[in-house]
Tab-separated table of C-alpha atoms in Angstrom:
chain	number	residue	atom	x	y	z
A	1	UNK	CA	-44.197	-16.161	23.006
A	2	UNK	CA	-45.069	-12.936	21.299
A	3	UNK	CA	-47.898	-14.005	18.995
A	4	UNK	CA	-47.069	-10.982	16.806
A	5	UNK	CA	-48.390	-10.802	13.258
A	6	UNK	CA	-45.797	-10.384	10.487
A	7	UNK	CA	-46.800	-6.719	10.188
A	8	UNK	CA	-46.240	-6.172	13.929
A	9	UNK	CA	-42.950	-8.081	13.832
A	10	UNK	CA	-41.680	-5.922	10.958
A	11	UNK	CA	-42.599	-2.760	12.858
A	12	UNK	CA	-40.983	-4.096	16.040
A	13	UNK	CA	-37.694	-4.846	14.259
A	14	UNK	CA	-37.844	-1.562	12.296
A	15	UNK	CA	-38.048	0.307	15.601
A	16	UNK	CA	-34.988	-1.451	16.990
A	17	UNK	CA	-36.691	-4.238	18.917
A	18	UNK	CA	-35.509	-7.823	19.267
A	19	UNK	CA	-37.455	-10.604	17.594
A	20	UNK	CA	-38.224	-13.572	19.803
A	21	UNK	CA	-37.976	-17.199	18.673
A	22	UNK	CA	-41.649	-17.382	17.666
A	23	UNK	CA	-41.339	-14.223	15.517
A	24	UNK	CA	-38.330	-15.634	13.670
A	25	UNK	CA	-39.629	-19.160	13.175
A	26	UNK	CA	-43.005	-17.847	11.974
A	27	UNK	CA	-41.216	-15.567	9.533
A	28	UNK	CA	-39.074	-18.349	8.042
A	29	UNK	CA	-41.979	-20.785	7.889
A	30	UNK	CA	-44.188	-18.188	6.221
A	31	UNK	CA	-41.518	-17.392	3.634
A	32	UNK	CA	-41.105	-21.059	2.688
A	33	UNK	CA	-44.835	-21.774	2.616
A	34	UNK	CA	-45.455	-18.517	0.717
A	35	UNK	CA	-48.034	-17.417	3.274
A	36	UNK	CA	-45.949	-14.259	3.769
A	37	UNK	CA	-45.906	-12.219	0.537
A	38	UNK	CA	-42.616	-11.075	-0.936
A	39	UNK	CA	-43.271	-7.424	-0.095
A	40	UNK	CA	-43.545	-8.207	3.630
A	41	UNK	CA	-40.555	-10.568	3.574
A	42	UNK	CA	-38.547	-7.843	1.820
A	43	UNK	CA	-39.618	-5.302	4.434
A	44	UNK	CA	-38.381	-7.597	7.203
A	45	UNK	CA	-35.049	-8.081	5.427
A	46	UNK	CA	-34.658	-4.315	5.104
A	47	UNK	CA	-35.447	-3.861	8.796
A	48	UNK	CA	-32.782	-6.442	9.652
A	49	UNK	CA	-30.359	-4.739	7.248
A	50	UNK	CA	-30.633	-1.444	9.145
A	51	UNK	CA	-31.194	-2.718	12.703
A	52	UNK	CA	-29.011	-5.845	12.738
A	53	UNK	CA	-29.612	-8.910	14.880
A	54	UNK	CA	-28.462	-9.997	18.339
A	55	UNK	CA	-26.594	-13.268	18.881
A	56	UNK	CA	-29.744	-15.090	20.118
A	57	UNK	CA	-31.720	-13.805	17.131
A	58	UNK	CA	-29.010	-15.024	14.749
A	59	UNK	CA	-28.819	-18.444	16.382
A	60	UNK	CA	-32.590	-18.843	16.080
A	61	UNK	CA	-32.703	-17.572	12.493
A	62	UNK	CA	-29.981	-20.004	11.448
A	63	UNK	CA	-31.733	-22.910	13.197
A	64	UNK	CA	-35.071	-22.015	11.582
A	65	UNK	CA	-33.455	-21.927	8.142
A	66	UNK	CA	-31.891	-25.352	8.719
A	67	UNK	CA	-35.254	-26.721	9.869
A	68	UNK	CA	-36.989	-25.363	6.751
A	69	UNK	CA	-35.916	-28.451	4.765
A	70	UNK	CA	-34.277	-31.844	5.038
A	71	UNK	CA	-31.142	-32.458	7.072
A	72	UNK	CA	-28.207	-34.284	5.594
A	73	UNK	CA	-27.592	-37.707	7.074
A	74	UNK	CA	-23.914	-38.631	7.095
A	75	UNK	CA	-23.469	-41.566	9.494
A	76	UNK	CA	-19.707	-41.257	9.601
A	77	UNK	CA	-17.769	-42.820	12.466
A	78	UNK	CA	-15.021	-40.188	12.215
A	79	UNK	CA	-15.259	-36.410	12.769
A	80	UNK	CA	-17.017	-34.378	10.076
A	81	UNK	CA	-15.281	-31.100	9.226
A	82	UNK	CA	-15.809	-28.580	6.448
A	83	UNK	CA	-14.398	-25.316	5.134
A	84	UNK	CA	-16.171	-22.296	3.687
A	85	UNK	CA	-14.598	-19.470	1.706
A	86	UNK	CA	-16.288	-16.143	1.094
A	87	UNK	CA	-14.869	-16.308	-2.441
A	88	UNK	CA	-12.138	-14.660	-4.404
A	89	UNK	CA	-10.381	-14.604	-7.756
A	90	UNK	CA	-8.416	-17.790	-8.431
A	91	UNK	CA	-9.732	-19.478	-5.280
A	92	UNK	CA	-9.582	-23.146	-6.152
A	93	UNK	CA	-8.619	-24.173	-2.607
A	94	UNK	CA	-11.561	-26.525	-1.984
A	95	UNK	CA	-10.669	-28.804	-4.888
A	96	UNK	CA	-7.323	-29.649	-3.295
A	97	UNK	CA	-8.308	-29.178	0.348
A	98	UNK	CA	-11.328	-31.474	0.668
A	99	UNK	CA	-9.579	-34.655	-0.523
A	100	UNK	CA	-6.331	-33.747	1.259
A	101	UNK	CA	-8.017	-33.370	4.640
A	102	UNK	CA	-10.243	-36.405	4.073
A	103	UNK	CA	-7.149	-38.501	3.385
A	104	UNK	CA	-6.027	-37.695	6.947
A	105	UNK	CA	-8.860	-39.677	8.492
A	106	UNK	CA	-11.885	-37.355	8.687
A	107	UNK	CA	-15.010	-36.851	6.577
A	108	UNK	CA	-15.317	-33.640	4.538
A	109	UNK	CA	-18.924	-33.111	3.332
A	110	UNK	CA	-18.634	-29.881	1.351
A	111	UNK	CA	-21.664	-28.095	-0.083
A	112	UNK	CA	-20.419	-25.452	-2.467
A	113	UNK	CA	-21.765	-22.903	-4.926
A	114	UNK	CA	-21.510	-21.440	-8.398
A	115	UNK	CA	-19.763	-18.276	-9.471
A	116	UNK	CA	-21.520	-15.027	-10.240
A	117	UNK	CA	-19.683	-11.878	-11.285
A	118	UNK	CA	-15.923	-11.596	-10.958
A	119	UNK	CA	-15.426	-14.499	-8.517
A	120	UNK	CA	-15.499	-18.095	-9.714
A	121	UNK	CA	-17.516	-20.967	-8.291
A	122	UNK	CA	-16.130	-24.300	-7.161
A	123	UNK	CA	-18.969	-26.245	-8.802
A	124	UNK	CA	-18.300	-24.599	-12.168
A	125	UNK	CA	-14.647	-25.529	-11.889
A	126	UNK	CA	-15.347	-29.152	-10.981
A	127	UNK	CA	-17.772	-29.466	-13.880
A	128	UNK	CA	-14.778	-28.990	-16.173
A	129	UNK	CA	-14.214	-32.692	-15.469
A	130	UNK	CA	-16.141	-34.810	-17.991
A	131	UNK	CA	-19.162	-36.515	-16.436
A	132	UNK	CA	-18.759	-35.143	-12.920
A	133	UNK	CA	-22.099	-34.473	-11.227
A	134	UNK	CA	-22.547	-31.769	-8.612
A	135	UNK	CA	-26.371	-31.939	-8.448
A	136	UNK	CA	-27.005	-34.786	-6.013
A	137	UNK	CA	-29.914	-35.784	-3.816
A	138	UNK	CA	-29.437	-35.574	-0.042
A	139	UNK	CA	-29.298	-39.391	0.020
A	140	UNK	CA	-26.561	-39.523	-2.652
A	141	UNK	CA	-24.636	-36.782	-0.887
A	142	UNK	CA	-24.678	-38.660	2.399
A	143	UNK	CA	-23.779	-41.982	0.796
A	144	UNK	CA	-20.747	-40.620	-1.093
A	145	UNK	CA	-19.529	-38.604	1.883
A	146	UNK	CA	-19.749	-41.624	4.176
A	147	UNK	CA	-18.217	-44.119	1.762
A	148	UNK	CA	-15.468	-41.984	0.234
A	149	UNK	CA	-14.785	-39.421	2.968
A	150	UNK	CA	-14.988	-36.387	0.676
A	151	UNK	CA	-17.606	-34.821	-1.567
A	152	UNK	CA	-18.091	-31.391	-3.139
A	153	UNK	CA	-21.612	-30.830	-4.439
A	154	UNK	CA	-24.329	-28.222	-4.748
A	155	UNK	CA	-27.209	-27.377	-2.470
A	156	UNK	CA	-30.256	-29.550	-3.165
A	157	UNK	CA	-33.641	-27.818	-3.444
A	158	UNK	CA	-34.660	-29.814	-0.386
A	159	UNK	CA	-31.782	-28.544	1.761
A	160	UNK	CA	-32.294	-25.157	3.474
A	161	UNK	CA	-34.989	-23.968	1.014
A	162	UNK	CA	-35.494	-20.831	3.107
A	163	UNK	CA	-32.019	-19.638	2.164
A	164	UNK	CA	-32.692	-19.923	-1.580
A	165	UNK	CA	-35.897	-17.864	-1.278
A	166	UNK	CA	-34.426	-15.259	1.064
A	167	UNK	CA	-31.270	-14.856	-1.019
A	168	UNK	CA	-33.320	-14.103	-4.139
A	169	UNK	CA	-35.202	-11.440	-2.193
A	170	UNK	CA	-31.972	-10.016	-0.771
A	171	UNK	CA	-30.511	-9.806	-4.251
A	172	UNK	CA	-33.524	-7.885	-5.580
A	173	UNK	CA	-33.782	-5.548	-2.566
A	174	UNK	CA	-30.090	-4.575	-2.135
A	175	UNK	CA	-29.819	-6.273	1.255
A	176	UNK	CA	-27.183	-8.879	0.291
A	177	UNK	CA	-24.413	-7.081	2.192
A	178	UNK	CA	-26.069	-7.384	5.628
A	179	UNK	CA	-23.617	-9.232	7.897
A	180	UNK	CA	-26.388	-10.989	9.909
A	181	UNK	CA	-28.059	-12.147	6.696
A	182	UNK	CA	-24.769	-13.214	5.098
A	183	UNK	CA	-23.814	-15.116	8.236
A	184	UNK	CA	-27.106	-16.976	8.673
A	185	UNK	CA	-27.135	-17.859	4.964
A	186	UNK	CA	-23.641	-19.338	4.995
A	187	UNK	CA	-23.885	-21.042	8.356
A	188	UNK	CA	-27.274	-22.658	7.729
A	189	UNK	CA	-25.867	-24.397	4.644
A	190	UNK	CA	-22.841	-25.605	6.594
A	191	UNK	CA	-24.471	-26.608	9.879
A	192	UNK	CA	-27.108	-28.678	8.052
A	193	UNK	CA	-24.257	-31.086	7.270
A	194	UNK	CA	-24.147	-32.169	10.929
A	195	UNK	CA	-20.546	-31.027	11.349
A	196	UNK	CA	-18.255	-31.465	14.309
A	197	UNK	CA	-15.997	-28.608	13.184
A	198	UNK	CA	-15.899	-25.810	10.619
A	199	UNK	CA	-13.113	-23.531	9.378
A	200	UNK	CA	-13.944	-20.273	7.576
A	201	UNK	CA	-11.702	-18.541	5.038
A	202	UNK	CA	-12.749	-14.883	5.058
A	203	UNK	CA	-11.186	-13.062	2.113
A	204	UNK	CA	-10.074	-9.438	2.517
A	205	UNK	CA	-9.042	-7.029	-0.224
A	206	UNK	CA	-9.821	-5.642	-3.669
A	207	UNK	CA	-10.888	-9.011	-5.061
A	208	UNK	CA	-13.057	-9.958	-2.078
A	209	UNK	CA	-16.592	-9.234	-0.930
A	210	UNK	CA	-15.135	-7.719	2.235
A	211	UNK	CA	-12.604	-5.089	1.264
A	212	UNK	CA	-11.528	-4.003	4.759
A	213	UNK	CA	-10.056	-6.034	7.611
A	214	UNK	CA	-12.573	-4.516	10.033
A	215	UNK	CA	-15.588	-5.697	8.009
A	216	UNK	CA	-14.027	-9.122	7.466
A	217	UNK	CA	-13.302	-9.491	11.179
A	218	UNK	CA	-16.894	-8.590	12.084
A	219	UNK	CA	-18.208	-11.179	9.609
A	220	UNK	CA	-15.791	-13.780	10.998
A	221	UNK	CA	-16.765	-13.090	14.605
A	222	UNK	CA	-20.466	-13.273	13.736
A	223	UNK	CA	-20.165	-16.628	11.968
A	224	UNK	CA	-17.905	-18.104	14.628
A	225	UNK	CA	-20.523	-17.071	17.207
A	226	UNK	CA	-23.296	-18.825	15.267
A	227	UNK	CA	-21.209	-21.983	15.009
A	228	UNK	CA	-20.464	-21.929	18.720
A	229	UNK	CA	-24.155	-21.443	19.564
A	230	UNK	CA	-24.922	-24.615	17.593
A	231	UNK	CA	-22.240	-26.648	19.348
A	232	UNK	CA	-19.848	-26.768	16.383
A	233	UNK	CA	-16.166	-25.944	16.885
A	234	UNK	CA	-15.688	-22.999	14.532
A	235	UNK	CA	-12.727	-20.815	13.691
A	236	UNK	CA	-12.034	-18.297	10.926
A	237	UNK	CA	-8.925	-17.183	9.068
A	238	UNK	CA	-8.739	-13.750	7.487
A	239	UNK	CA	-6.729	-14.100	4.256
A	240	UNK	CA	-5.529	-11.509	1.766
A	241	UNK	CA	-7.262	-11.210	-1.608
A	242	UNK	CA	-5.397	-8.165	-2.965
A	243	UNK	CA	-4.336	-10.189	-6.005
A	244	UNK	CA	-5.554	-13.469	-7.508
A	245	UNK	CA	-4.717	-16.619	-5.573
A	246	UNK	CA	-2.272	-18.835	-7.420
A	247	UNK	CA	-1.473	-18.227	-11.080
A	248	UNK	CA	-4.557	-19.601	-12.850
A	249	UNK	CA	-7.952	-17.930	-13.180
A	250	UNK	CA	-10.729	-19.775	-14.968
A	251	UNK	CA	-12.213	-23.240	-14.550
A	252	UNK	CA	-10.320	-26.179	-16.087
A	253	UNK	CA	-7.001	-24.400	-15.593
A	254	UNK	CA	-7.804	-23.898	-11.893
A	255	UNK	CA	-8.633	-27.596	-11.517
A	256	UNK	CA	-5.246	-28.424	-13.031
A	257	UNK	CA	-3.550	-26.043	-10.589
A	258	UNK	CA	-5.348	-27.654	-7.624
A	259	UNK	CA	-4.120	-31.058	-8.821
A	260	UNK	CA	-0.594	-29.628	-8.993
A	261	UNK	CA	-0.847	-28.591	-5.339
A	262	UNK	CA	-1.639	-32.171	-4.354
A	263	UNK	CA	1.495	-33.181	-6.289
A	264	UNK	CA	3.576	-30.678	-4.314
A	265	UNK	CA	4.112	-28.533	-7.419
A	266	UNK	CA	1.554	-25.744	-7.038
A	267	UNK	CA	2.284	-22.026	-6.589
A	268	UNK	CA	3.591	-21.013	-3.187
A	269	UNK	CA	0.641	-18.897	-2.030
A	270	UNK	CA	-1.988	-21.478	-2.990
A	271	UNK	CA	-0.027	-24.346	-1.456
A	272	UNK	CA	0.460	-22.364	1.763
A	273	UNK	CA	-3.248	-21.610	2.109
A	274	UNK	CA	-4.296	-25.200	1.391
A	275	UNK	CA	-1.845	-26.545	3.960
A	276	UNK	CA	-2.747	-23.918	6.594
A	277	UNK	CA	-6.486	-24.470	6.256
A	278	UNK	CA	-5.953	-28.219	6.296
A	279	UNK	CA	-4.030	-28.057	9.566
A	280	UNK	CA	-6.732	-25.877	11.133
A	281	UNK	CA	-9.480	-28.245	9.962
A	282	UNK	CA	-7.800	-31.296	11.479
A	283	UNK	CA	-6.961	-29.416	14.665
A	284	UNK	CA	-10.559	-28.188	15.041
A	285	UNK	CA	-11.762	-31.753	14.498
A	286	UNK	CA	-9.544	-32.964	17.350
A	287	UNK	CA	-7.055	-34.887	15.201
A	288	UNK	CA	-3.570	-35.313	16.673
A	289	UNK	CA	-0.433	-34.073	14.868
A	290	UNK	CA	-2.385	-32.248	12.133
A	291	UNK	CA	0.610	-30.655	10.399
A	292	UNK	CA	2.455	-33.990	10.237
A	293	UNK	CA	-0.618	-35.714	8.808
A	294	UNK	CA	-1.103	-33.080	6.109
A	295	UNK	CA	2.562	-33.202	5.078
A	296	UNK	CA	2.572	-37.010	5.022
A	297	UNK	CA	-0.548	-37.066	2.847
A	298	UNK	CA	1.036	-34.642	0.374
A	299	UNK	CA	4.266	-36.626	0.241
A	300	UNK	CA	2.585	-40.017	-0.156
A	301	UNK	CA	0.035	-38.943	-2.743
A	302	UNK	CA	-2.865	-39.961	-0.495
A	303	UNK	CA	-4.627	-36.640	-1.096
A	304	UNK	CA	-4.298	-37.105	-4.868
A	305	UNK	CA	-5.724	-40.625	-4.654
A	306	UNK	CA	-8.618	-39.343	-2.534
A	307	UNK	CA	-9.386	-36.698	-5.196
A	308	UNK	CA	-9.475	-39.371	-7.906
A	309	UNK	CA	-11.847	-41.452	-5.790
A	310	UNK	CA	-14.111	-38.462	-5.151
A	311	UNK	CA	-14.241	-37.606	-8.864
A	312	UNK	CA	-15.143	-41.182	-9.774
A	313	UNK	CA	-17.819	-41.378	-7.068
A	314	UNK	CA	-19.458	-38.279	-8.524
A	315	UNK	CA	-19.460	-39.719	-12.052
A	316	UNK	CA	-16.383	-37.908	-13.347
A	317	UNK	CA	-13.331	-39.133	-15.221
A	318	UNK	CA	-10.651	-39.781	-12.565
A	319	UNK	CA	-7.931	-39.966	-15.204
A	320	UNK	CA	-7.651	-36.163	-15.129
A	321	UNK	CA	-5.723	-36.516	-11.865
A	322	UNK	CA	-2.884	-38.210	-13.739
A	323	UNK	CA	-3.589	-36.533	-17.079
A	324	UNK	CA	-4.768	-32.940	-16.577
A	325	UNK	CA	-4.498	-32.451	-20.340
A	326	UNK	CA	-7.833	-34.278	-20.532
A	327	UNK	CA	-9.455	-31.131	-19.165
A	328	UNK	CA	-10.974	-28.667	-21.673
A	329	UNK	CA	-8.654	-26.180	-23.320
A	330	UNK	CA	-8.919	-23.098	-25.548
A	331	UNK	CA	-8.141	-22.565	-29.226
A	332	UNK	CA	-6.312	-19.234	-28.960
A	333	UNK	CA	-3.789	-17.528	-26.692
A	334	UNK	CA	-2.671	-13.911	-26.305
A	335	UNK	CA	0.239	-12.709	-24.188
A	336	UNK	CA	0.012	-9.428	-22.310
A	337	UNK	CA	3.457	-7.836	-22.003
A	338	UNK	CA	4.741	-4.989	-19.881
A	339	UNK	CA	5.791	-1.767	-21.608
A	340	UNK	CA	8.259	-0.846	-18.870
A	341	UNK	CA	10.624	-2.399	-16.406
A	342	UNK	CA	10.286	-2.350	-12.638
A	343	UNK	CA	8.317	-4.238	-10.005
A	344	UNK	CA	4.714	-5.415	-9.983
A	345	UNK	CA	3.368	-3.222	-7.211
A	346	UNK	CA	-0.266	-4.324	-7.425
A	347	UNK	CA	-2.691	-6.463	-9.400
A	348	UNK	CA	-6.367	-5.581	-9.255
A	349	UNK	CA	-7.898	-8.968	-8.501
A	350	UNK	CA	-11.375	-7.793	-9.435
A	351	UNK	CA	-10.100	-6.608	-12.828
A	352	UNK	CA	-8.527	-9.998	-13.520
A	353	UNK	CA	-11.747	-11.715	-12.482
A	354	UNK	CA	-13.788	-9.508	-14.801
A	355	UNK	CA	-11.343	-10.224	-17.631
A	356	UNK	CA	-11.766	-13.976	-17.160
A	357	UNK	CA	-15.520	-13.530	-17.024
A	358	UNK	CA	-15.496	-11.553	-20.261
A	359	UNK	CA	-13.707	-14.466	-21.969
A	360	UNK	CA	-16.551	-16.758	-20.906
A	361	UNK	CA	-15.068	-18.213	-17.707
A	362	UNK	CA	-17.755	-16.616	-15.526
A	363	UNK	CA	-21.338	-15.465	-15.700
A	364	UNK	CA	-23.175	-12.186	-15.284
A	365	UNK	CA	-26.472	-13.936	-14.579
A	366	UNK	CA	-27.141	-17.495	-13.428
A	367	UNK	CA	-28.524	-18.299	-16.906
A	368	UNK	CA	-25.210	-17.550	-18.661
A	369	UNK	CA	-23.208	-20.527	-19.948
A	370	UNK	CA	-19.642	-21.207	-18.833
A	371	UNK	CA	-16.767	-21.939	-21.234
A	372	UNK	CA	-14.684	-24.253	-19.052
A	373	UNK	CA	-11.609	-24.132	-21.274
A	374	UNK	CA	-10.888	-20.395	-21.234
A	375	UNK	CA	-8.953	-18.478	-18.616
A	376	UNK	CA	-5.912	-16.444	-17.673
A	377	UNK	CA	-2.436	-17.502	-16.531
A	378	UNK	CA	-0.498	-14.955	-14.476
A	379	UNK	CA	3.240	-15.020	-15.152
A	380	UNK	CA	3.987	-12.117	-12.806
A	381	UNK	CA	2.645	-11.611	-9.270
A	382	UNK	CA	2.973	-8.722	-6.814
A	383	UNK	CA	6.618	-8.195	-5.836
A	384	UNK	CA	8.064	-9.768	-8.985
A	385	UNK	CA	10.657	-7.802	-10.939
A	386	UNK	CA	9.900	-7.477	-14.638
A	387	UNK	CA	11.752	-6.115	-17.649
A	388	UNK	CA	10.264	-4.357	-20.630
A	389	UNK	CA	8.355	-6.781	-22.895
A	390	UNK	CA	8.177	-9.486	-20.216
A	391	UNK	CA	4.941	-11.479	-20.209
A	392	UNK	CA	2.617	-10.443	-17.399
A	393	UNK	CA	-0.259	-12.778	-18.240
A	394	UNK	CA	-1.567	-15.060	-20.969
A	395	UNK	CA	-5.198	-15.072	-22.077
A	396	UNK	CA	-6.657	-18.313	-23.421
A	397	UNK	CA	-9.911	-18.003	-25.337
A	398	UNK	CA	-12.144	-19.530	-27.986
A	399	UNK	CA	-13.920	-16.410	-29.280
A	400	UNK	CA	-11.441	-13.800	-30.604
A	401	UNK	CA	-14.162	-11.182	-30.379
A	402	UNK	CA	-14.062	-11.391	-26.587
A	403	UNK	CA	-10.302	-10.991	-26.218
A	404	UNK	CA	-9.958	-7.232	-26.750
A	405	UNK	CA	-11.913	-6.196	-23.663
A	406	UNK	CA	-10.230	-8.888	-21.579
A	407	UNK	CA	-6.806	-7.696	-22.711
A	408	UNK	CA	-7.638	-4.128	-21.722
A	409	UNK	CA	-8.837	-5.244	-18.299
A	410	UNK	CA	-5.672	-7.259	-17.653
A	411	UNK	CA	-3.395	-4.431	-18.770
A	412	UNK	CA	-5.179	-2.001	-16.450
A	413	UNK	CA	-5.083	-4.488	-13.572
A	414	UNK	CA	-1.275	-4.496	-13.435
A	415	UNK	CA	0.626	-1.576	-11.882
A	416	UNK	CA	4.396	-1.458	-12.422
A	417	UNK	CA	6.543	0.731	-10.148
A	418	UNK	CA	10.205	1.561	-9.676
A	419	UNK	CA	10.419	0.225	-6.131
A	420	UNK	CA	9.675	-3.224	-4.766
A	421	UNK	CA	6.377	-3.116	-2.801
A	422	UNK	CA	5.730	-4.296	0.723
A	423	UNK	CA	3.646	-7.449	0.282
A	424	UNK	CA	1.278	-8.135	3.154
A	425	UNK	CA	1.128	-11.715	4.416
A	426	UNK	CA	-1.423	-14.142	2.979
A	427	UNK	CA	-2.725	-15.167	6.410
A	428	UNK	CA	-3.753	-11.995	8.243
A	429	UNK	CA	-5.271	-13.258	11.506
A	430	UNK	CA	-7.303	-16.021	13.141
A	431	UNK	CA	-10.661	-15.601	14.876
A	432	UNK	CA	-11.879	-18.360	17.191
């Protein structure tokens, strides 16, 4: 044991030293109890940002963050497996994936988050469903997960409180992009679920947090290492986010698209990713014939029924599964048309995300209100051939005053060229 003071520990890490278990646990405990002031906590985060952390340091940091609050109790008799995505534009995968995988005989306890900036949040999307609650106590979370096999809810104040405090400090000190800090933040919120297996969807491209394959691979390897150190079977998929996933960007419209996937009618890229992640989740959980089970669940409607049950258990109206028109809509629509013929060579995913946000589908700050009914439908995706005046996208909005900027963003997001582009595969690589 080092017995170092916080000031000595900061200096030690700043100079390139390794923090021992006592240093790290004292730091996390002090942050939660507020015995370490924000200026010293921020200094430690900056030292970690520049000096990084070793695998043992990361394992200890993640464990200390988990131990900073309550643990989730999910007394399931079947394997518990979850998925985490680093977020992207049009990423509504969890809404279809959690019930689909749960319908194959495992428990999927999924803690998710809200959107901020150009990427949407799963909780915001689910709250398009009338009455559905995502703010649940740890006891409610465990009860629903155990009884129904699937749940998607937010992080309780009593679960990993250290992460909430440290993330606020990271946000205000420009240390959010530290891979060790990203990894421990994500993994603490997943490992607190008491998982047997975890699959990570690491997005790569213009619409993702990680824009290069190299950075995404490093993040994947770091998180897989943390999972392994905690005895959880963990694997990661690197997936392309060079354009929005699927054809809907917003909240209610993305829920409807996720429902369509469970009906076997969703867009090809979204359906492929849901199926691929589902197979990996079942495989990691030790389930036999994972691909066959996923396909059988899609064909039989078992995944759709599981989604309806999950919605009802969380207080929502399960009729939306059969009647998506019950979801919120928008009063106005505007079509964005191409001025030339050719091929869609690229779509700036970030630009589309910002356009949806400007219509009210997203938030700039956590205090902003979401308009669940607005959004964007993409009629043309990368590689599609278009003729002059063809519709590229349709904006749906309630406030006409917001549509002009969104229209400009969408028009700039599309690039039309004379030659068909090479489209890189959706699934780039697997890290395990």
